[in-house]
PDB file of C-alpha atoms in Angstrom:
ATOM      1  CA  UNK A  85      -5.076 -30.211  -9.844  1.00  0.00           C
ATOM      2  CA  UNK A  86      -1.424 -31.058  -9.318  1.00  0.00           C
ATOM      3  CA  UNK A  87       0.886 -29.461  -6.746  1.00  0.00           C
ATOM      4  CA  UNK A  88       4.375 -28.709  -8.027  1.00  0.00           C
ATOM      5  CA  UNK A  89       7.473 -26.936  -6.771  1.00  0.00           C
ATOM      6  CA  UNK A  90       8.201 -23.728  -8.668  1.00  0.00           C
ATOM      7  CA  UNK A  91      10.999 -21.179  -8.341  1.00  0.00           C
ATOM      8  CA  UNK A  92      11.367 -17.556  -9.298  1.00  0.00           C
ATOM      9  CA  UNK A  93      14.638 -17.081 -11.193  1.00  0.00           C
ATOM     10  CA  UNK A  94      16.020 -13.545 -11.414  1.00  0.00           C
ATOM     11  CA  UNK A  95      19.101 -12.595 -13.444  1.00  0.00           C
ATOM     12  CA  UNK A  96      20.833  -9.241 -13.930  1.00  0.00           C
ATOM     13  CA  UNK A  97      22.517  -8.967 -17.330  1.00  0.00           C
ATOM     14  CA  UNK A  98      23.822  -6.180 -19.614  1.00  0.00           C
ATOM     15  CA  UNK A  99      21.008  -4.909 -21.820  1.00  0.00           C
ATOM     16  CA  UNK A 100      23.053  -5.890 -24.896  1.00  0.00           C
ATOM     17  CA  UNK A 101      22.731  -9.551 -23.857  1.00  0.00           C
ATOM     18  CA  UNK A 102      19.043  -9.511 -22.815  1.00  0.00           C
ATOM     19  CA  UNK A 103      17.697 -11.285 -25.910  1.00  0.00           C
ATOM     20  CA  UNK A 104      20.380 -13.952 -25.742  1.00  0.00           C
ATOM     21  CA  UNK A 105      19.612 -14.543 -22.059  1.00  0.00           C
ATOM     22  CA  UNK A 106      15.859 -14.851 -22.616  1.00  0.00           C
ATOM     23  CA  UNK A 107      16.433 -17.341 -25.446  1.00  0.00           C
ATOM     24  CA  UNK A 108      18.765 -19.409 -23.263  1.00  0.00           C
ATOM     25  CA  UNK A 109      16.242 -19.508 -20.426  1.00  0.00           C
ATOM     26  CA  UNK A 110      13.386 -20.494 -22.721  1.00  0.00           C
ATOM     27  CA  UNK A 111      15.456 -23.295 -24.271  1.00  0.00           C
ATOM     28  CA  UNK A 112      16.017 -24.748 -20.780  1.00  0.00           C
ATOM     29  CA  UNK A 113      12.238 -24.784 -20.088  1.00  0.00           C
ATOM     30  CA  UNK A 114      12.321 -21.757 -17.798  1.00  0.00           C
ATOM     31  CA  UNK A 115       9.265 -19.573 -18.333  1.00  0.00           C
ATOM     32  CA  UNK A 116       6.963 -22.491 -19.153  1.00  0.00           C
ATOM     33  CA  UNK A 117       3.545 -21.626 -17.669  1.00  0.00           C
ATOM     34  CA  UNK A 118       0.576 -23.816 -18.563  1.00  0.00           C
ATOM     35  CA  UNK A 119      -0.017 -23.500 -22.323  1.00  0.00           C
ATOM     36  CA  UNK A 120       2.638 -20.786 -22.689  1.00  0.00           C
ATOM     37  CA  UNK A 121       6.413 -20.714 -22.870  1.00  0.00           C
ATOM     38  CA  UNK A 122       9.108 -18.002 -22.920  1.00  0.00           C
ATOM     39  CA  UNK A 123       7.294 -16.144 -20.099  1.00  0.00           C
ATOM     40  CA  UNK A 124       9.447 -13.502 -18.393  1.00  0.00           C
ATOM     41  CA  UNK A 125       9.488  -9.939 -17.112  1.00  0.00           C
ATOM     42  CA  UNK A 126      12.228  -7.414 -17.868  1.00  0.00           C
ATOM     43  CA  UNK A 127      13.049  -4.166 -16.071  1.00  0.00           C
ATOM     44  CA  UNK A 128      15.896  -1.755 -16.825  1.00  0.00           C
ATOM     45  CA  UNK A 129      18.422  -0.348 -14.365  1.00  0.00           C
ATOM     46  CA  UNK A 130      22.091   0.388 -13.745  1.00  0.00           C
ATOM     47  CA  UNK A 131      24.575  -2.265 -12.621  1.00  0.00           C
ATOM     48  CA  UNK A 132      27.595  -1.172 -10.622  1.00  0.00           C
ATOM     49  CA  UNK A 133      30.778  -3.074  -9.749  1.00  0.00           C
ATOM     50  CA  UNK A 134      34.558  -2.812  -9.333  1.00  0.00           C
ATOM     51  CA  UNK A 135      36.731  -5.617 -10.790  1.00  0.00           C
ATOM     52  CA  UNK A 136      39.440  -6.563  -8.274  1.00  0.00           C
ATOM     53  CA  UNK A 137      42.799  -8.263  -8.691  1.00  0.00           C
ATOM     54  CA  UNK A 138      42.694 -11.732 -10.289  1.00  0.00           C
ATOM     55  CA  UNK A 139      39.347 -11.001 -11.958  1.00  0.00           C
ATOM     56  CA  UNK A 140      38.789 -11.117 -15.724  1.00  0.00           C
ATOM     57  CA  UNK A 141      36.020  -8.578 -16.364  1.00  0.00           C
ATOM     58  CA  UNK A 142      34.079  -8.792 -19.615  1.00  0.00           C
ATOM     59  CA  UNK A 143      33.329  -5.099 -19.184  1.00  0.00           C
ATOM     60  CA  UNK A 144      35.512  -2.520 -17.456  1.00  0.00           C
ATOM     61  CA  UNK A 145      39.026  -2.393 -16.058  1.00  0.00           C
ATOM     62  CA  UNK A 146      40.694  -3.661 -12.892  1.00  0.00           C
ATOM     63  CA  UNK A 147      40.210  -1.510  -9.780  1.00  0.00           C
ATOM     64  CA  UNK A 148      37.950   0.912 -11.622  1.00  0.00           C
ATOM     65  CA  UNK A 149      34.322   1.416 -10.592  1.00  0.00           C
ATOM     66  CA  UNK A 150      32.038   0.635 -13.530  1.00  0.00           C
ATOM     67  CA  UNK A 151      28.409   1.405 -14.298  1.00  0.00           C
ATOM     68  CA  UNK A 152      26.582  -0.626 -16.945  1.00  0.00           C
ATOM     69  CA  UNK A 153      23.102  -0.430 -18.448  1.00  0.00           C
ATOM     70  CA  UNK A 154      21.571  -3.689 -17.289  1.00  0.00           C
ATOM     71  CA  UNK A 155      18.179  -5.376 -17.173  1.00  0.00           C
ATOM     72  CA  UNK A 156      16.541  -7.523 -14.514  1.00  0.00           C
ATOM     73  CA  UNK A 157      15.000 -10.609 -16.126  1.00  0.00           C
ATOM     74  CA  UNK A 158      12.593 -12.600 -13.963  1.00  0.00           C
ATOM     75  CA  UNK A 159      10.994 -15.883 -14.924  1.00  0.00           C
ATOM     76  CA  UNK A 160       9.614 -19.033 -13.296  1.00  0.00           C
ATOM     77  CA  UNK A 161      10.953 -22.561 -13.543  1.00  0.00           C
ATOM     78  CA  UNK A 162       9.877 -25.952 -12.235  1.00  0.00           C
ATOM     79  CA  UNK A 163      12.179 -27.642  -9.744  1.00  0.00           C
ATOM     80  CA  UNK A 164      13.233 -30.422 -12.136  1.00  0.00           C
ATOM     81  CA  UNK A 165      14.419 -27.848 -14.684  1.00  0.00           C
ATOM     82  CA  UNK A 166      16.060 -25.420 -12.250  1.00  0.00           C
ATOM     83  CA  UNK A 167      19.641 -26.746 -12.454  1.00  0.00           C
ATOM     84  CA  UNK A 168      19.559 -26.753 -16.262  1.00  0.00           C
ATOM     85  CA  UNK A 169      18.111 -23.223 -16.332  1.00  0.00           C
ATOM     86  CA  UNK A 170      20.858 -21.904 -14.052  1.00  0.00           C
ATOM     87  CA  UNK A 171      23.496 -23.645 -16.163  1.00  0.00           C
ATOM     88  CA  UNK A 172      22.063 -22.107 -19.345  1.00  0.00           C
ATOM     89  CA  UNK A 173      21.904 -18.665 -17.742  1.00  0.00           C
ATOM     90  CA  UNK A 174      25.547 -18.785 -16.670  1.00  0.00           C
ATOM     91  CA  UNK A 175      26.613 -19.920 -20.130  1.00  0.00           C
ATOM     92  CA  UNK A 176      24.717 -17.065 -21.821  1.00  0.00           C
ATOM     93  CA  UNK A 177      25.973 -14.445 -19.361  1.00  0.00           C
ATOM     94  CA  UNK A 178      29.045 -12.380 -20.287  1.00  0.00           C
ATOM     95  CA  UNK A 179      30.140 -11.896 -16.654  1.00  0.00           C
ATOM     96  CA  UNK A 180      32.338 -14.372 -14.833  1.00  0.00           C
ATOM     97  CA  UNK A 181      30.336 -13.717 -11.640  1.00  0.00           C
ATOM     98  CA  UNK A 182      26.696 -13.275 -12.761  1.00  0.00           C
ATOM     99  CA  UNK A 183      24.098 -12.105 -10.226  1.00  0.00           C
ATOM    100  CA  UNK A 184      21.401 -14.782 -10.014  1.00  0.00           C
ATOM    101  CA  UNK A 185      18.624 -14.872  -7.382  1.00  0.00           C
ATOM    102  CA  UNK A 186      16.494 -17.980  -6.817  1.00  0.00           C
ATOM    103  CA  UNK A 187      13.378 -17.965  -4.604  1.00  0.00           C
ATOM    104  CA  UNK A 188      10.905 -20.786  -4.031  1.00  0.00           C
ATOM    105  CA  UNK A 189       7.300 -19.835  -4.766  1.00  0.00           C
ATOM    106  CA  UNK A 190       5.134 -20.959  -1.838  1.00  0.00           C
ATOM    107  CA  UNK A 191       1.909 -22.939  -2.435  1.00  0.00           C
ATOM    108  CA  UNK A 192       2.216 -22.900  -6.217  1.00  0.00           C
ATOM    109  CA  UNK A 193      -0.510 -24.933  -7.960  1.00  0.00           C
ATOM    110  CA  UNK A 194      -0.548 -26.115 -11.585  1.00  0.00           C
ATOM    111  CA  UNK A 195      -3.938 -26.492 -13.258  1.00  0.00           C
ATOM    112  CA  UNK A 196      -3.727 -28.744 -16.318  1.00  0.00           C
ATOM    113  CA  UNK A 197      -5.730 -28.447 -19.551  1.00  0.00           C
ATOM    114  CA  UNK A 198      -7.330 -25.077 -20.285  1.00  0.00           C
ATOM    115  CA  UNK A 199      -7.294 -23.918 -16.645  1.00  0.00           C
ATOM    116  CA  UNK A 200      -5.081 -21.091 -15.502  1.00  0.00           C
ATOM    117  CA  UNK A 201      -1.660 -21.642 -14.007  1.00  0.00           C
ATOM    118  CA  UNK A 202      -1.824 -19.836 -10.719  1.00  0.00           C
ATOM    119  CA  UNK A 203      -0.386 -19.448  -7.231  1.00  0.00           C
ATOM    120  CA  UNK A 204      -1.603 -18.030  -3.970  1.00  0.00           C
ATOM    121  CA  UNK A 205      -0.727 -14.580  -5.262  1.00  0.00           C
ATOM    122  CA  UNK A 206      -1.726 -15.033  -8.932  1.00  0.00           C
ATOM    123  CA  UNK A 207      -4.705 -12.717  -8.516  1.00  0.00           C
ATOM    124  CA  UNK A 208      -2.277  -9.839  -7.893  1.00  0.00           C
ATOM    125  CA  UNK A 209       0.273 -10.581 -10.632  1.00  0.00           C
ATOM    126  CA  UNK A 210      -1.681  -8.634 -13.260  1.00  0.00           C
ATOM    127  CA  UNK A 211      -1.079  -5.411 -11.327  1.00  0.00           C
ATOM    128  CA  UNK A 212       2.721  -5.593 -11.685  1.00  0.00           C
ATOM    129  CA  UNK A 213       5.022  -4.555  -8.811  1.00  0.00           C
ATOM    130  CA  UNK A 214       2.976  -3.269  -5.871  1.00  0.00           C
ATOM    131  CA  UNK A 215       3.690  -1.862  -2.425  1.00  0.00           C
ATOM    132  CA  UNK A 216       1.677  -3.178   0.514  1.00  0.00           C
ATOM    133  CA  UNK A 217       1.792  -1.792   4.064  1.00  0.00           C
ATOM    134  CA  UNK A 218       0.568  -3.818   7.045  1.00  0.00           C
ATOM    135  CA  UNK A 219      -0.617  -1.790  10.030  1.00  0.00           C
ATOM    136  CA  UNK A 220      -2.182  -2.652  13.372  1.00  0.00           C
ATOM    137  CA  UNK A 221      -1.639  -2.679  17.108  1.00  0.00           C
ATOM    138  CA  UNK A 222       1.162  -4.681  18.687  1.00  0.00           C
ATOM    139  CA  UNK A 223       0.190  -8.313  19.105  1.00  0.00           C
ATOM    140  CA  UNK A 224      -2.030  -8.723  16.031  1.00  0.00           C
ATOM    141  CA  UNK A 225       0.688 -10.703  14.236  1.00  0.00           C
ATOM    142  CA  UNK A 226       1.895  -8.098  11.728  1.00  0.00           C
ATOM    143  CA  UNK A 227       5.515  -9.170  11.655  1.00  0.00           C
ATOM    144  CA  UNK A 228       4.796 -12.868  11.137  1.00  0.00           C
ATOM    145  CA  UNK A 229       2.133 -12.174   8.526  1.00  0.00           C
ATOM    146  CA  UNK A 230       4.282  -9.585   6.717  1.00  0.00           C
ATOM    147  CA  UNK A 231       7.124 -12.072   6.370  1.00  0.00           C
ATOM    148  CA  UNK A 232       4.805 -14.771   4.983  1.00  0.00           C
ATOM    149  CA  UNK A 233       2.991 -12.344   2.667  1.00  0.00           C
ATOM    150  CA  UNK A 234       6.326 -11.145   1.270  1.00  0.00           C
ATOM    151  CA  UNK A 235       7.341 -14.741   0.583  1.00  0.00           C
ATOM    152  CA  UNK A 236       4.036 -15.521  -1.154  1.00  0.00           C
ATOM    153  CA  UNK A 237       4.265 -12.387  -3.311  1.00  0.00           C
ATOM    154  CA  UNK A 238       8.016 -12.832  -3.908  1.00  0.00           C
ATOM    155  CA  UNK A 239       8.321  -9.316  -2.521  1.00  0.00           C
ATOM    156  CA  UNK A 240      10.924  -7.399  -0.551  1.00  0.00           C
ATOM    157  CA  UNK A 241      10.123  -7.478   3.186  1.00  0.00           C
ATOM    158  CA  UNK A 242      10.790  -4.111   4.865  1.00  0.00           C
ATOM    159  CA  UNK A 243      10.157  -2.702   8.337  1.00  0.00           C
ATOM    160  CA  UNK A 244       9.992   0.647  10.068  1.00  0.00           C
ATOM    161  CA  UNK A 245      12.003   2.056  11.622  1.00  0.00           C
ATOM    162  CA  UNK A 246      14.419   1.147   8.795  1.00  0.00           C
ATOM    163  CA  UNK A 247      17.613  -0.696   9.679  1.00  0.00           C
ATOM    164  CA  UNK A 248      19.746   2.458   9.629  1.00  0.00           C
ATOM    165  CA  UNK A 249      17.672   3.918  12.522  1.00  0.00           C
ATOM    166  CA  UNK A 250      16.954   0.809  14.566  1.00  0.00           C
ATOM    167  CA  UNK A 251      19.912   1.052  16.926  1.00  0.00           C
ATOM    168  CA  UNK A 252      18.487   4.238  18.492  1.00  0.00           C
ATOM    169  CA  UNK A 253      14.941   2.981  18.912  1.00  0.00           C
ATOM    170  CA  UNK A 254      15.190   1.925  22.563  1.00  0.00           C
ATOM    171  CA  UNK A 255      16.343   5.412  23.541  1.00  0.00           C
ATOM    172  CA  UNK A 256      13.792   7.317  21.461  1.00  0.00           C
ATOM    173  CA  UNK A 257      10.717   5.379  22.650  1.00  0.00           C
ATOM    174  CA  UNK A 258      11.505   6.495  26.213  1.00  0.00           C
ATOM    175  CA  UNK A 259      11.537  10.191  25.269  1.00  0.00           C
ATOM    176  CA  UNK A 260       8.607  12.620  25.171  1.00  0.00           C
ATOM    177  CA  UNK A 261       5.888  12.523  22.517  1.00  0.00           C
ATOM    178  CA  UNK A 262       7.552  15.142  20.301  1.00  0.00           C
ATOM    179  CA  UNK A 263      10.852  13.231  20.184  1.00  0.00           C
ATOM    180  CA  UNK A 264       9.120   9.927  19.479  1.00  0.00           C
ATOM    181  CA  UNK A 265       7.016  11.466  16.711  1.00  0.00           C
ATOM    182  CA  UNK A 266      10.077  13.041  15.082  1.00  0.00           C
ATOM    183  CA  UNK A 267      11.930   9.721  15.225  1.00  0.00           C
ATOM    184  CA  UNK A 268       9.109   7.759  13.605  1.00  0.00           C
ATOM    185  CA  UNK A 269       8.391  10.427  10.980  1.00  0.00           C
ATOM    186  CA  UNK A 270      12.007  10.458   9.816  1.00  0.00           C
ATOM    187  CA  UNK A 271      11.852   6.660   9.658  1.00  0.00           C
ATOM    188  CA  UNK A 272       8.696   6.881   7.539  1.00  0.00           C
ATOM    189  CA  UNK A 273      10.343   9.100   4.932  1.00  0.00           C
ATOM    190  CA  UNK A 274      13.431   6.881   4.726  1.00  0.00           C
ATOM    191  CA  UNK A 275      11.285   3.747   4.423  1.00  0.00           C
ATOM    192  CA  UNK A 276       9.080   5.457   1.833  1.00  0.00           C
ATOM    193  CA  UNK A 277      12.074   6.313  -0.309  1.00  0.00           C
ATOM    194  CA  UNK A 278      13.424   2.759  -0.071  1.00  0.00           C
ATOM    195  CA  UNK A 279      10.000   1.329  -0.930  1.00  0.00           C
ATOM    196  CA  UNK A 280       9.622   3.617  -3.941  1.00  0.00           C
ATOM    197  CA  UNK A 281      13.088   2.714  -5.233  1.00  0.00           C
ATOM    198  CA  UNK A 282      12.325  -0.995  -4.944  1.00  0.00           C
ATOM    199  CA  UNK A 283       8.985  -0.765  -6.773  1.00  0.00           C
ATOM    200  CA  UNK A 284       9.841   1.790  -9.449  1.00  0.00           C
ATOM    201  CA  UNK A 285      13.547   1.164 -10.099  1.00  0.00           C
ATOM    202  CA  UNK A 286      14.002  -2.512  -9.251  1.00  0.00           C
ATOM    203  CA  UNK A 287      10.484  -3.459 -10.404  1.00  0.00           C
ATOM    204  CA  UNK A 288       9.916  -5.572  -7.309  1.00  0.00           C
ATOM    205  CA  UNK A 289       6.922  -5.634  -4.963  1.00  0.00           C
ATOM    206  CA  UNK A 290       7.336  -4.591  -1.321  1.00  0.00           C
ATOM    207  CA  UNK A 291       5.612  -5.586   1.916  1.00  0.00           C
ATOM    208  CA  UNK A 292       6.286  -2.991   4.643  1.00  0.00           C
ATOM    209  CA  UNK A 293       5.605  -3.604   8.344  1.00  0.00           C
ATOM    210  CA  UNK A 294       4.236  -0.251   9.706  1.00  0.00           C
ATOM    211  CA  UNK A 295       4.351   3.153   8.050  1.00  0.00           C
ATOM    212  CA  UNK A 296       2.989   6.701   8.278  1.00  0.00           C
ATOM    213  CA  UNK A 297      -0.545   5.597   9.240  1.00  0.00           C
ATOM    214  CA  UNK A 298       0.739   4.072  12.489  1.00  0.00           C
ATOM    215  CA  UNK A 299       2.469   7.297  13.495  1.00  0.00           C
ATOM    216  CA  UNK A 300      -0.664   9.400  12.964  1.00  0.00           C
ATOM    217  CA  UNK A 301      -3.165   6.829  14.276  1.00  0.00           C
ATOM    218  CA  UNK A 302      -1.365   6.565  17.613  1.00  0.00           C
ATOM    219  CA  UNK A 303      -0.990  10.339  17.982  1.00  0.00           C
ATOM    220  CA  UNK A 304      -4.609  11.170  17.140  1.00  0.00           C
ATOM    221  CA  UNK A 305      -6.129   8.119  18.828  1.00  0.00           C
ATOM    222  CA  UNK A 306      -4.511   8.900  22.179  1.00  0.00           C
ATOM    223  CA  UNK A 307      -5.288  12.609  22.152  1.00  0.00           C
ATOM    224  CA  UNK A 308      -8.362  14.161  23.813  1.00  0.00           C
ATOM    225  CA  UNK A 309     -10.031  10.807  24.429  1.00  0.00           C
ATOM    226  CA  UNK A 310     -13.019  12.579  25.997  1.00  0.00           C
ATOM    227  CA  UNK A 311     -13.810  14.113  22.586  1.00  0.00           C
ATOM    228  CA  UNK A 312     -14.931  12.466  19.308  1.00  0.00           C
ATOM    229  CA  UNK A 313     -12.252  11.788  16.715  1.00  0.00           C
ATOM    230  CA  UNK A 314     -11.711  14.419  14.009  1.00  0.00           C
ATOM    231  CA  UNK A 315     -13.598  13.924  10.757  1.00  0.00           C
ATOM    232  CA  UNK A 316     -11.938  11.949   7.964  1.00  0.00           C
ATOM    233  CA  UNK A 317     -11.503  15.190   6.007  1.00  0.00           C
ATOM    234  CA  UNK A 318      -9.571  16.840   8.846  1.00  0.00           C
ATOM    235  CA  UNK A 319      -6.048  17.979   7.824  1.00  0.00           C
ATOM    236  CA  UNK A 320      -4.572  15.771  10.547  1.00  0.00           C
ATOM    237  CA  UNK A 321      -5.348  12.764   8.323  1.00  0.00           C
ATOM    238  CA  UNK A 322      -3.910  14.346   5.146  1.00  0.00           C
ATOM    239  CA  UNK A 323      -1.139  12.388   3.429  1.00  0.00           C
ATOM    240  CA  UNK A 324       2.071  14.455   2.959  1.00  0.00           C
ATOM    241  CA  UNK A 325       2.730  15.268  -0.699  1.00  0.00           C
ATOM    242  CA  UNK A 326       6.421  14.473  -0.235  1.00  0.00           C
ATOM    243  CA  UNK A 327       5.817  10.984   1.207  1.00  0.00           C
ATOM    244  CA  UNK A 328       5.523   7.947  -1.064  1.00  0.00           C
ATOM    245  CA  UNK A 329       2.029   6.485  -0.972  1.00  0.00           C
ATOM    246  CA  UNK A 330       1.831   2.680  -1.219  1.00  0.00           C
ATOM    247  CA  UNK A 331      -0.472   0.737  -3.524  1.00  0.00           C
ATOM    248  CA  UNK A 332      -2.478  -0.611  -0.601  1.00  0.00           C
ATOM    249  CA  UNK A 333      -2.561  -0.280   3.192  1.00  0.00           C
ATOM    250  CA  UNK A 334      -4.057  -2.988   5.404  1.00  0.00           C
ATOM    251  CA  UNK A 335      -4.868  -2.707   9.120  1.00  0.00           C
ATOM    252  CA  UNK A 336      -5.177  -6.044  10.904  1.00  0.00           C
ATOM    253  CA  UNK A 337      -7.739  -5.995  13.722  1.00  0.00           C
ATOM    254  CA  UNK A 338      -7.744  -8.802  16.297  1.00  0.00           C
ATOM    255  CA  UNK A 339     -10.250  -9.117  19.173  1.00  0.00           C
ATOM    256  CA  UNK A 340      -8.720  -7.230  22.093  1.00  0.00           C
ATOM    257  CA  UNK A 341      -8.764 -10.208  24.448  1.00  0.00           C
ATOM    258  CA  UNK A 342      -6.720 -12.258  21.971  1.00  0.00           C
ATOM    259  CA  UNK A 343      -4.347  -9.377  21.300  1.00  0.00           C
ATOM    260  CA  UNK A 344      -3.670  -8.798  25.003  1.00  0.00           C
ATOM    261  CA  UNK A 345      -3.126 -12.529  25.517  1.00  0.00           C
ATOM    262  CA  UNK A 346      -0.529 -12.566  22.750  1.00  0.00           C
ATOM    263  CA  UNK A 347       1.228  -9.549  24.217  1.00  0.00           C
ATOM    264  CA  UNK A 348       1.345 -11.188  27.649  1.00  0.00           C
ATOM    265  CA  UNK A 349       2.975 -14.226  26.069  1.00  0.00           C
ATOM    266  CA  UNK A 350       5.916 -12.099  24.953  1.00  0.00           C
ATOM    267  CA  UNK A 351       7.702 -12.206  28.289  1.00  0.00           C
ATOM    268  CA  UNK A 352      10.928 -10.775  26.873  1.00  0.00           C
ATOM    269  CA  UNK A 353       9.262  -7.619  25.526  1.00  0.00           C
ATOM    270  CA  UNK A 354       9.133  -4.579  27.792  1.00  0.00           C
ATOM    271  CA  UNK A 355       5.777  -2.803  27.914  1.00  0.00           C
ATOM    272  CA  UNK A 356       5.898   0.387  25.826  1.00  0.00           C
ATOM    273  CA  UNK A 357       4.272   3.666  26.938  1.00  0.00           C
ATOM    274  CA  UNK A 358       1.645   3.154  24.212  1.00  0.00           C
ATOM    275  CA  UNK A 359       0.803  -0.373  25.383  1.00  0.00           C
ATOM    276  CA  UNK A 360       0.563   0.808  28.989  1.00  0.00           C
ATOM    277  CA  UNK A 361      -1.917   3.484  27.890  1.00  0.00           C
ATOM    278  CA  UNK A 362      -4.022   0.943  25.984  1.00  0.00           C
ATOM    279  CA  UNK A 363      -4.126  -1.292  29.045  1.00  0.00           C
ATOM    280  CA  UNK A 364      -5.250   1.581  31.267  1.00  0.00           C
ATOM    281  CA  UNK A 365      -7.841   2.925  28.785  1.00  0.00           C
ATOM    282  CA  UNK A 366      -9.210   0.214  26.433  1.00  0.00           C
ATOM    283  CA  UNK A 367     -11.284   2.808  24.532  1.00  0.00           C
ATOM    284  CA  UNK A 368      -8.120   4.000  22.855  1.00  0.00           C
ATOM    285  CA  UNK A 369      -7.741   0.676  21.039  1.00  0.00           C
ATOM    286  CA  UNK A 370     -10.829   1.247  18.899  1.00  0.00           C
ATOM    287  CA  UNK A 371      -9.987   4.920  18.416  1.00  0.00           C
ATOM    288  CA  UNK A 372      -6.607   3.985  16.940  1.00  0.00           C
ATOM    289  CA  UNK A 373      -8.180   1.360  14.671  1.00  0.00           C
ATOM    290  CA  UNK A 374     -10.704   3.959  13.472  1.00  0.00           C
ATOM    291  CA  UNK A 375      -7.849   6.363  12.735  1.00  0.00           C
ATOM    292  CA  UNK A 376      -6.190   3.724  10.572  1.00  0.00           C
ATOM    293  CA  UNK A 377      -9.349   3.507   8.458  1.00  0.00           C
ATOM    294  CA  UNK A 378      -9.613   7.295   8.203  1.00  0.00           C
ATOM    295  CA  UNK A 379      -6.063   7.294   6.858  1.00  0.00           C
ATOM    296  CA  UNK A 380      -7.094   4.965   4.041  1.00  0.00           C
ATOM    297  CA  UNK A 381      -6.261   1.559   5.498  1.00  0.00           C
ATOM    298  CA  UNK A 382      -8.461  -1.395   4.569  1.00  0.00           C
ATOM    299  CA  UNK A 383      -9.667  -3.122   7.721  1.00  0.00           C
ATOM    300  CA  UNK A 384      -9.137  -6.892   7.790  1.00  0.00           C
ATOM    301  CA  UNK A 385     -10.680  -8.552  10.846  1.00  0.00           C
ATOM    302  CA  UNK A 386      -8.914 -11.691  12.013  1.00  0.00           C
ATOM    303  CA  UNK A 387      -9.452 -14.194  14.806  1.00  0.00           C
ATOM    304  CA  UNK A 388      -7.009 -15.602  17.326  1.00  0.00           C
ATOM    305  CA  UNK A 389      -7.606 -19.053  15.837  1.00  0.00           C
ATOM    306  CA  UNK A 390      -6.693 -17.954  12.296  1.00  0.00           C
ATOM    307  CA  UNK A 391      -3.472 -19.453  10.996  1.00  0.00           C
ATOM    308  CA  UNK A 392      -0.924 -17.362   9.113  1.00  0.00           C
ATOM    309  CA  UNK A 393      -2.034 -18.765   5.750  1.00  0.00           C
ATOM    310  CA  UNK A 394      -5.661 -17.873   6.452  1.00  0.00           C
ATOM    311  CA  UNK A 395      -4.717 -14.306   7.335  1.00  0.00           C
ATOM    312  CA  UNK A 396      -2.542 -13.966   4.223  1.00  0.00           C
ATOM    313  CA  UNK A 397      -5.425 -15.153   2.046  1.00  0.00           C
ATOM    314  CA  UNK A 398      -7.735 -12.558   3.607  1.00  0.00           C
ATOM    315  CA  UNK A 399      -5.158  -9.850   2.938  1.00  0.00           C
ATOM    316  CA  UNK A 400      -4.644 -10.887  -0.693  1.00  0.00           C
ATOM    317  CA  UNK A 401      -8.414 -10.818  -1.269  1.00  0.00           C
ATOM    318  CA  UNK A 402      -8.613  -7.312   0.235  1.00  0.00           C
ATOM    319  CA  UNK A 403      -5.689  -6.064  -1.864  1.00  0.00           C
ATOM    320  CA  UNK A 404      -7.153  -7.494  -5.051  1.00  0.00           C
ATOM    321  CA  UNK A 405     -10.481  -5.827  -4.335  1.00  0.00           C
ATOM    322  CA  UNK A 406      -8.948  -2.397  -3.805  1.00  0.00           C
ATOM    323  CA  UNK A 407      -6.570  -2.536  -6.753  1.00  0.00           C
ATOM    324  CA  UNK A 408      -9.355  -3.745  -9.039  1.00  0.00           C
ATOM    325  CA  UNK A 409     -11.538  -0.791  -8.046  1.00  0.00           C
ATOM    326  CA  UNK A 410      -8.747   1.721  -8.606  1.00  0.00           C
ATOM    327  CA  UNK A 411      -7.550   0.188 -11.903  1.00  0.00           C
TER     328      UNK A 411
END
């Protein structure tokens, strides 16, 4: 087994030049995977741009907004061939300013001979673009893990509330329950739309930090704590028809002592009303985690000693298991 450095190379090109681009990439050794060559993925979409003064557009006119049928071509390339692949792509591209994205693939391993060429996320590649949501209480490490998981999967990393709503968050979290719920629900629908666009239109996987399950789990878990939780079939756990449903939802569960210790280490973070409630009534912690599972989240138990890579591997195994069952 030999460790190598691999990159994901993504190029947006007019559909009329797709074949020429794929041939140019293959000739520069991009798309060479084990005993295969010319490996790539192509997704269609619409490119949009406005040529400004001093530009020489291959398509369109100066100062006029243009829309072009384009394709997104994604391939992989070893580090030693990357410069040549980029040079070949620019030469084959009709635009003077081609859109090219390059991302390093983390922990890529090459297995020689008849073995498979794989990476940390290779088990999921057969499912195509997927959407993964990470849920869990504050302090379990969602944000750090989500960022690493997105890098491993070469996925878009998103968060809720979405960026367009984040400036008002500090004010909303101090309001009553109805205002907070409305704020988070609106954020869920915006994030859901963005996630769906990324997966279905851009053909790119997404890792989202928090979603609809968090909103409902906190509401139901905190309510009527002297009574048992509603049954899984209760309408309160029903998924809205209008809200995009991700491929897989994961809830990270950390031992409460470790979670509290992590929270206490965040000296710059003000205690939220929810965290204050959890501190005063520890029973609510397990109620919320149970609600996550009733909403369809796969529970992944982690330990305080687990490193980020170990947690990511647990998540990938859980995702693969669920997607395989539903395939």
